[in-house]
PDB file of C-alpha atoms in Angstrom:
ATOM      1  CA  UNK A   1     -40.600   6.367 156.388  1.00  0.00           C
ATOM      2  CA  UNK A   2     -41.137   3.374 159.176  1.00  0.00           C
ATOM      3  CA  UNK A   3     -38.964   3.985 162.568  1.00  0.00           C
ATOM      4  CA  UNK A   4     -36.569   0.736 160.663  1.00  0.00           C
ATOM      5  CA  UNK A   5     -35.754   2.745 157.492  1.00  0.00           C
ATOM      6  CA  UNK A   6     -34.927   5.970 159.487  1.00  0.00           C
ATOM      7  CA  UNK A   7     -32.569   3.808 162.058  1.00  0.00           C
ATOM      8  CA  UNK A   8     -30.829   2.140 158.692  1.00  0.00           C
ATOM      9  CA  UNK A   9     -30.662   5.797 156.895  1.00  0.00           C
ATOM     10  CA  UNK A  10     -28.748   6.625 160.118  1.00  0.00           C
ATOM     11  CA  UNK A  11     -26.704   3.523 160.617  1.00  0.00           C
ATOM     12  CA  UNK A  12     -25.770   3.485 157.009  1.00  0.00           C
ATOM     13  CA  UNK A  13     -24.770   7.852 157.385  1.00  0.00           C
ATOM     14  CA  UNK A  14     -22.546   7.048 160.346  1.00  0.00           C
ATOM     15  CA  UNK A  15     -20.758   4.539 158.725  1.00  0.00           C
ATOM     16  CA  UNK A  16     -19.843   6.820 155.636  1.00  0.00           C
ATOM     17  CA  UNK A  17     -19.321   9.954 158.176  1.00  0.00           C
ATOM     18  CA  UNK A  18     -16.396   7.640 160.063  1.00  0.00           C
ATOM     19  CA  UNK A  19     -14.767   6.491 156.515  1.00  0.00           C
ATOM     20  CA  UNK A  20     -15.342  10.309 155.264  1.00  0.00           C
ATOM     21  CA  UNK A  21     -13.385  10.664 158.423  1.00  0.00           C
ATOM     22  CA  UNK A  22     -10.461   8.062 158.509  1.00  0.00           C
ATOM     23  CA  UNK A  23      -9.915   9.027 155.428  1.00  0.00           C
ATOM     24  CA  UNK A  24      -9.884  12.538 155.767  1.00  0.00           C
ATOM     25  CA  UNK A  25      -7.454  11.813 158.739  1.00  0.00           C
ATOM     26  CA  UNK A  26      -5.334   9.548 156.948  1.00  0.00           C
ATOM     27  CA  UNK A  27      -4.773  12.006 154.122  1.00  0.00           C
ATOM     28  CA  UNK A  28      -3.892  14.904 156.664  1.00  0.00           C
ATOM     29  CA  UNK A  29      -1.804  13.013 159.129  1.00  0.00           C
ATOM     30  CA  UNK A  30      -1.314   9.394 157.944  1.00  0.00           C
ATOM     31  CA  UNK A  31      -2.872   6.038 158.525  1.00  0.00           C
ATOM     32  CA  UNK A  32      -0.902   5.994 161.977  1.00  0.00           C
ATOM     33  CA  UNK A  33      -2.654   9.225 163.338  1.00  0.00           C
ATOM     34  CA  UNK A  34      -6.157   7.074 162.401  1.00  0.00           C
ATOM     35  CA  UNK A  35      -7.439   5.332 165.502  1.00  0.00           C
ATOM     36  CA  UNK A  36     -10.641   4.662 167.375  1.00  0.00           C
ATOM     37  CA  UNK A  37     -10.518   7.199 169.978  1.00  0.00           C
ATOM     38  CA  UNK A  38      -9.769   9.935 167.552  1.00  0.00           C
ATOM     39  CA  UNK A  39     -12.542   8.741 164.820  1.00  0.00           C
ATOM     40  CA  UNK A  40     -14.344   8.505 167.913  1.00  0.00           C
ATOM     41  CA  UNK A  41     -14.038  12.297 168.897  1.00  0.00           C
ATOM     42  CA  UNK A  42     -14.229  13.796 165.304  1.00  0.00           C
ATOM     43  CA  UNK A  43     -17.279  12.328 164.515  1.00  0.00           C
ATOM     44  CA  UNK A  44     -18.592  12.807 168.173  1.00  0.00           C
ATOM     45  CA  UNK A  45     -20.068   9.625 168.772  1.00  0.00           C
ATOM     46  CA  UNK A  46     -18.334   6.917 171.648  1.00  0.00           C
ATOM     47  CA  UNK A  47     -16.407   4.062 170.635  1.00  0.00           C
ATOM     48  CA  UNK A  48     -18.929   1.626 171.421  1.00  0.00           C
ATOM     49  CA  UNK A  49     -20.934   3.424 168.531  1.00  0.00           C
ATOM     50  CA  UNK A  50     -17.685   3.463 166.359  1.00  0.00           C
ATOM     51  CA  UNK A  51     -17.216  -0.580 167.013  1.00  0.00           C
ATOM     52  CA  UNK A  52     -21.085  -1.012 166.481  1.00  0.00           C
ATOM     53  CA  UNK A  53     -19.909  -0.305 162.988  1.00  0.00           C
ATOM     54  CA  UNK A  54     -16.509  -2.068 162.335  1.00  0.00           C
ATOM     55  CA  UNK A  55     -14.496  -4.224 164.373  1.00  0.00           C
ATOM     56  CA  UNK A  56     -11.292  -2.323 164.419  1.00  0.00           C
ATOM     57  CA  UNK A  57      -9.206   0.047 162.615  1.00  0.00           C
ATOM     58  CA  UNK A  58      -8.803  -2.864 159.867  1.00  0.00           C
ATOM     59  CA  UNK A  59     -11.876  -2.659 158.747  1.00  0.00           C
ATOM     60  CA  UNK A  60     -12.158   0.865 158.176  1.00  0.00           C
ATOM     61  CA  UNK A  61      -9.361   0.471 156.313  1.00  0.00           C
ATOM     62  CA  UNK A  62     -10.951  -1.831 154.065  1.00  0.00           C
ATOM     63  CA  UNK A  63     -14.137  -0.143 153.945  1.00  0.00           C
ATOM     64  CA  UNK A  64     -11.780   2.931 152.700  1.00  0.00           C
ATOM     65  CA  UNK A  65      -9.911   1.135 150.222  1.00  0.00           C
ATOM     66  CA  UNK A  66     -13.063  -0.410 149.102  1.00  0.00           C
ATOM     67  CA  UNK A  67     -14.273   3.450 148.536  1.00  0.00           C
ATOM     68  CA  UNK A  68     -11.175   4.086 146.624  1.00  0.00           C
ATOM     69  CA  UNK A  69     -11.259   1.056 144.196  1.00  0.00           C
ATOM     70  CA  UNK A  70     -14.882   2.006 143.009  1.00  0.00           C
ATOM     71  CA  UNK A  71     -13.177   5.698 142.691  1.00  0.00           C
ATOM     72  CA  UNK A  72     -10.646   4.432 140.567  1.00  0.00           C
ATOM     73  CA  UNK A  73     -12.345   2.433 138.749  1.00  0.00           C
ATOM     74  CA  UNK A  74     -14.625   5.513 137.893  1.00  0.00           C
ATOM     75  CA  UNK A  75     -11.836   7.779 137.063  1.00  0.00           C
ATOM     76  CA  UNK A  76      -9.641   5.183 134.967  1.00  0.00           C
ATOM     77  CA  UNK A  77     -13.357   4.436 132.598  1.00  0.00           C
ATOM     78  CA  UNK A  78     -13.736   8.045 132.222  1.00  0.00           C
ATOM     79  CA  UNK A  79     -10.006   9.108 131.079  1.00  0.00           C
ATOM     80  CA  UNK A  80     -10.200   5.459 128.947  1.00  0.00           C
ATOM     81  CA  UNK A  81     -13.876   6.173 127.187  1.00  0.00           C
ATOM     82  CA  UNK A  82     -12.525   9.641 125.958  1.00  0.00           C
ATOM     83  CA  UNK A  83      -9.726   8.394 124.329  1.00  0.00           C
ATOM     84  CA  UNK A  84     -10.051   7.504 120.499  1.00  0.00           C
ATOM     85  CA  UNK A  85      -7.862   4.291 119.909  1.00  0.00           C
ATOM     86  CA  UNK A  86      -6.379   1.778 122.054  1.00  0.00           C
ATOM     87  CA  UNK A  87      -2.740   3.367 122.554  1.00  0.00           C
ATOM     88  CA  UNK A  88      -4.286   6.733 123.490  1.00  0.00           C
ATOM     89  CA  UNK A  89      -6.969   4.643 125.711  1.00  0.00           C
ATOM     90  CA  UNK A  90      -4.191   2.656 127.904  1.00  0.00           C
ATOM     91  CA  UNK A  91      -1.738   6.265 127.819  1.00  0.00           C
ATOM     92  CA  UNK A  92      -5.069   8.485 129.083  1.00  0.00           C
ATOM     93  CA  UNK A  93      -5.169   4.681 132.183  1.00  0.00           C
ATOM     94  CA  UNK A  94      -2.254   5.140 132.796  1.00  0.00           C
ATOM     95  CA  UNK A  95      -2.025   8.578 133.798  1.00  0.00           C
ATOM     96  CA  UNK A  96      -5.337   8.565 135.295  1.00  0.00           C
ATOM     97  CA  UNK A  97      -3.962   6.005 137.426  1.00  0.00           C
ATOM     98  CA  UNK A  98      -0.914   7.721 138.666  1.00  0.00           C
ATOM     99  CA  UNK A  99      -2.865  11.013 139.637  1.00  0.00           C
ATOM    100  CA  UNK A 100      -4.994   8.909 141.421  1.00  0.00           C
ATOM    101  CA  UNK A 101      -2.295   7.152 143.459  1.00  0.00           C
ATOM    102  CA  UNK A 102      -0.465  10.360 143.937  1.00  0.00           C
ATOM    103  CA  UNK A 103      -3.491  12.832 144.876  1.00  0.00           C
ATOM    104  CA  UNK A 104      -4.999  10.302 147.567  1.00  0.00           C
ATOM    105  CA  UNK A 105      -1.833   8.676 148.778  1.00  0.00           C
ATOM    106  CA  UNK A 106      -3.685   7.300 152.562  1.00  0.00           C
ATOM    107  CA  UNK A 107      -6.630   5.889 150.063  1.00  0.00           C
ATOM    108  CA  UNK A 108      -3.648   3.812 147.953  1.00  0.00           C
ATOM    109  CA  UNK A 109      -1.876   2.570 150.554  1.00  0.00           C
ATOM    110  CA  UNK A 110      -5.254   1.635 152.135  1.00  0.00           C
ATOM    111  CA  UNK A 111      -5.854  -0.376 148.568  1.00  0.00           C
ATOM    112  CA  UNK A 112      -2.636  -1.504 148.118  1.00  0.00           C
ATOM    113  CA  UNK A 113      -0.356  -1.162 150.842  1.00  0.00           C
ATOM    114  CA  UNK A 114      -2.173  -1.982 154.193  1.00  0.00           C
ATOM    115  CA  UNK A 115      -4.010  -4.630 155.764  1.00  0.00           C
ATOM    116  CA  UNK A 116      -8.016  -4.222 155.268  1.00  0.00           C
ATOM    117  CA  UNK A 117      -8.603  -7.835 155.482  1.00  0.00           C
ATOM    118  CA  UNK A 118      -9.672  -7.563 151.574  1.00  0.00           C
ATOM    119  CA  UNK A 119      -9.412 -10.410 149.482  1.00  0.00           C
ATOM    120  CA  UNK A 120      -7.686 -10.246 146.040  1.00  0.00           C
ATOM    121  CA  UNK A 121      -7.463 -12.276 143.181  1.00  0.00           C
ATOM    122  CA  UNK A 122     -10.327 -15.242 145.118  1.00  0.00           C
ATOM    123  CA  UNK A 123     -13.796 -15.811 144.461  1.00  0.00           C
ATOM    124  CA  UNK A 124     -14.356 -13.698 147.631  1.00  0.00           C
ATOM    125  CA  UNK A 125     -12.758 -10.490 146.647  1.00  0.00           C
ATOM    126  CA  UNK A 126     -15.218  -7.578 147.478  1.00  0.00           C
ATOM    127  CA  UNK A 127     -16.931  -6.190 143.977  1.00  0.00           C
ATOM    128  CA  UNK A 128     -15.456  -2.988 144.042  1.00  0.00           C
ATOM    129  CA  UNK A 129     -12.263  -4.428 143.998  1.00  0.00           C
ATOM    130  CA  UNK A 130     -13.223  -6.680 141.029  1.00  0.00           C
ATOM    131  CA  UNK A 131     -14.453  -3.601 139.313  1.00  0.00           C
ATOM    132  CA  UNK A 132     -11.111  -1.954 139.828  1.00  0.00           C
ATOM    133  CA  UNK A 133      -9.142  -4.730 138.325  1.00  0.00           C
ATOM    134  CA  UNK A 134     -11.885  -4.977 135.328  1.00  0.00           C
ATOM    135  CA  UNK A 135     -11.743  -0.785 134.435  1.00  0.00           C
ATOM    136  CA  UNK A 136      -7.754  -1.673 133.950  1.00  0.00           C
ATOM    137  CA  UNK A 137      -8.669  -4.865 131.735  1.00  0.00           C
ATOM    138  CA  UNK A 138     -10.844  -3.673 129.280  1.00  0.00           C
ATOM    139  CA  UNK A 139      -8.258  -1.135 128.048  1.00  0.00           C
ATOM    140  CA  UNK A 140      -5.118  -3.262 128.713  1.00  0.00           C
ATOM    141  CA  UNK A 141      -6.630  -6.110 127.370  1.00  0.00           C
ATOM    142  CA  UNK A 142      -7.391  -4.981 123.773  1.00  0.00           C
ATOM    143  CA  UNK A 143      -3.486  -4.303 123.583  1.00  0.00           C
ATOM    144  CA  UNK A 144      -2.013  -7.790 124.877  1.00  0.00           C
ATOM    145  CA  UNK A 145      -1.177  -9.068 121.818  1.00  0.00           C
ATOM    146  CA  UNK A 146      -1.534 -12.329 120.116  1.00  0.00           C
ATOM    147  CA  UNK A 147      -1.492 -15.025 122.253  1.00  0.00           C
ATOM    148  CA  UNK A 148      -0.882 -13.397 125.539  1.00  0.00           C
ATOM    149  CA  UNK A 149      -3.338 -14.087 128.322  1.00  0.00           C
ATOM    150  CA  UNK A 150      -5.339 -10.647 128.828  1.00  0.00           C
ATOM    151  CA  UNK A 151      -5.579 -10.810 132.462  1.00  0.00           C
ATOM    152  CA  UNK A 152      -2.044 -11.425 133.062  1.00  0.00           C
ATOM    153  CA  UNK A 153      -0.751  -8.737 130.829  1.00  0.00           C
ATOM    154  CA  UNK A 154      -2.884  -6.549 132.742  1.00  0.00           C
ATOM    155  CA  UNK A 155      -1.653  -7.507 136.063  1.00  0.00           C
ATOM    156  CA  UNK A 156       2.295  -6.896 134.780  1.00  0.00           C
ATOM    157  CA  UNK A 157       0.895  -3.603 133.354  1.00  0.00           C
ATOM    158  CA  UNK A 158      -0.488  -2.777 137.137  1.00  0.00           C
ATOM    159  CA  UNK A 159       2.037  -3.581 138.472  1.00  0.00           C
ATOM    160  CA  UNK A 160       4.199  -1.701 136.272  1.00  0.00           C
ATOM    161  CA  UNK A 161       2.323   1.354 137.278  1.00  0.00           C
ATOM    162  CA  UNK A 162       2.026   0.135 141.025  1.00  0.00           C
ATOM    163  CA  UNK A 163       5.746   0.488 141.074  1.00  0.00           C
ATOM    164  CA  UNK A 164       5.752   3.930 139.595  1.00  0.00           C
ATOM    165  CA  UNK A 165       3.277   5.042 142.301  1.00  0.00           C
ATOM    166  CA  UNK A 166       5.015   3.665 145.073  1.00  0.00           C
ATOM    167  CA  UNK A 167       8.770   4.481 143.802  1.00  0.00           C
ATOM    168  CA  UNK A 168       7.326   8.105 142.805  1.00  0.00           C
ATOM    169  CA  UNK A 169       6.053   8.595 145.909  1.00  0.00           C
ATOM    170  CA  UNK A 170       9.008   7.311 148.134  1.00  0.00           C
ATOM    171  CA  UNK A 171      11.368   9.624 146.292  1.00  0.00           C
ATOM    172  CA  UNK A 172      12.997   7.066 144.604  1.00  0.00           C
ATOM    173  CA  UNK A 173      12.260   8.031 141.427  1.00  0.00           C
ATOM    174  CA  UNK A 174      12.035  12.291 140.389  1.00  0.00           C
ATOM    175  CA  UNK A 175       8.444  12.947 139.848  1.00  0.00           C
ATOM    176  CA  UNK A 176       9.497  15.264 136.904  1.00  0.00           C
ATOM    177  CA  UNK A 177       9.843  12.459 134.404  1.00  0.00           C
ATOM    178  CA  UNK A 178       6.749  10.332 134.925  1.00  0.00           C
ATOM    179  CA  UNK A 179       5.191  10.838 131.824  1.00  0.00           C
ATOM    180  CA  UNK A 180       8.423  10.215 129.842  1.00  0.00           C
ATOM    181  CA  UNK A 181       8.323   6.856 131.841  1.00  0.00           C
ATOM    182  CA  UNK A 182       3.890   6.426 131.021  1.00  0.00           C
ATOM    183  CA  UNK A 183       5.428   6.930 127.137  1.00  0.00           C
ATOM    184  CA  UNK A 184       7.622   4.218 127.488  1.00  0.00           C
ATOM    185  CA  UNK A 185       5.125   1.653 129.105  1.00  0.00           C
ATOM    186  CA  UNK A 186       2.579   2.875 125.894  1.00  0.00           C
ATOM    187  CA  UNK A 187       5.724   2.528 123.580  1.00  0.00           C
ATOM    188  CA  UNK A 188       6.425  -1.277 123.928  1.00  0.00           C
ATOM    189  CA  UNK A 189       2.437  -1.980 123.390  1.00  0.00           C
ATOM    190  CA  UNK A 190       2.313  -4.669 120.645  1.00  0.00           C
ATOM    191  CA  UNK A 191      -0.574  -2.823 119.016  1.00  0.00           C
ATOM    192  CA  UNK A 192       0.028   0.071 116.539  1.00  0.00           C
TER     193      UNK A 192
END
């Protein structure tokens, strides 16, 4: 290995050991508790080093959320390709989704909630993103129905289960019934 491969193995092990780290942070204490000095100190490096990497506490944030979308993305495909037809495909994304959102609740808000400086919905969102939105698509999109745009039903389906995340999560709504509510989403499908 030349002296430039070892110096990019180790620039490109830092980086992941301060996400590993924000996030880890974020998860125990919340995105608030996540700043440079601290990252800084866990990982044992200076800030310098730390801003070598990313500009700011933004862009961790991103680089987290970015983590999380390829995550999810993973975890909603697996859960979908198990399932037999389309009904049991979008039930098994659908809770998939909302175990996600509620077992790494500093990764969602870092995909959905904060500012990473991510793009979404433009010809410059990040691919992992992309990949996120296309895992929900090719199960929601079988069970649009005729004449309904695929991509937009899958969008009002997100956001349907955005909104049980976030209103879950905030109390709002008792955890207890979420799967009545996932049933009643699958219900209204126009497929059979």
């Amino acid at each position: 290995m030349s002296v430039q491969e070892r110096k990019q193995r180790d620039r490109a092990d830092r980086e992941r050991l301060i996400v590993a780290t924000a996030r880890e942070l974020a998860e125990q204490q919340g995105w608030d508790a996540v700043t440079t000095r601290r990252l800084a100190e866990r990982i044992e490096y200076s800030q310098p080093v730390l801003y070598s990497h990313f500009r700011g506490k933004r862009e961790i944030i991103g680089a987290v959320a970015l983590e999380g979308a390829a995550e999810m993305a993973s975890a909603v495909r697996a859960a979908a390709s198990a399932a037999d037809d389309p009904r049991t495909r979008v039930t098994a994304l659908a809770r998939t989704y909302l175990e996600f959102a509620e077992r790494n609740p500093a990764v969602y808000d870092a995909m959905f909630r904060l500012d990473g400086g991510l793009a979404f919905a433009h010809e410059d969102t990040p691919q992992p993103l992309k990949d996120a939105f296309a895992a929900l698509l090719e199960s929601l999109g079988e069970v649009a129905g005729d004449g309904v745009h695929p991509g937009l039903f899958t969008e009002v389906f997100w956001a349907a289960l955005h909104g049980l995340a976030t209103l879950t999560r905030a109390g709002r709504l008792p955890p207890e019934d979420t799967e009545q509510r996932v049933q009643l989403l699958v219900d209204r499908l126009p497929v059979a």
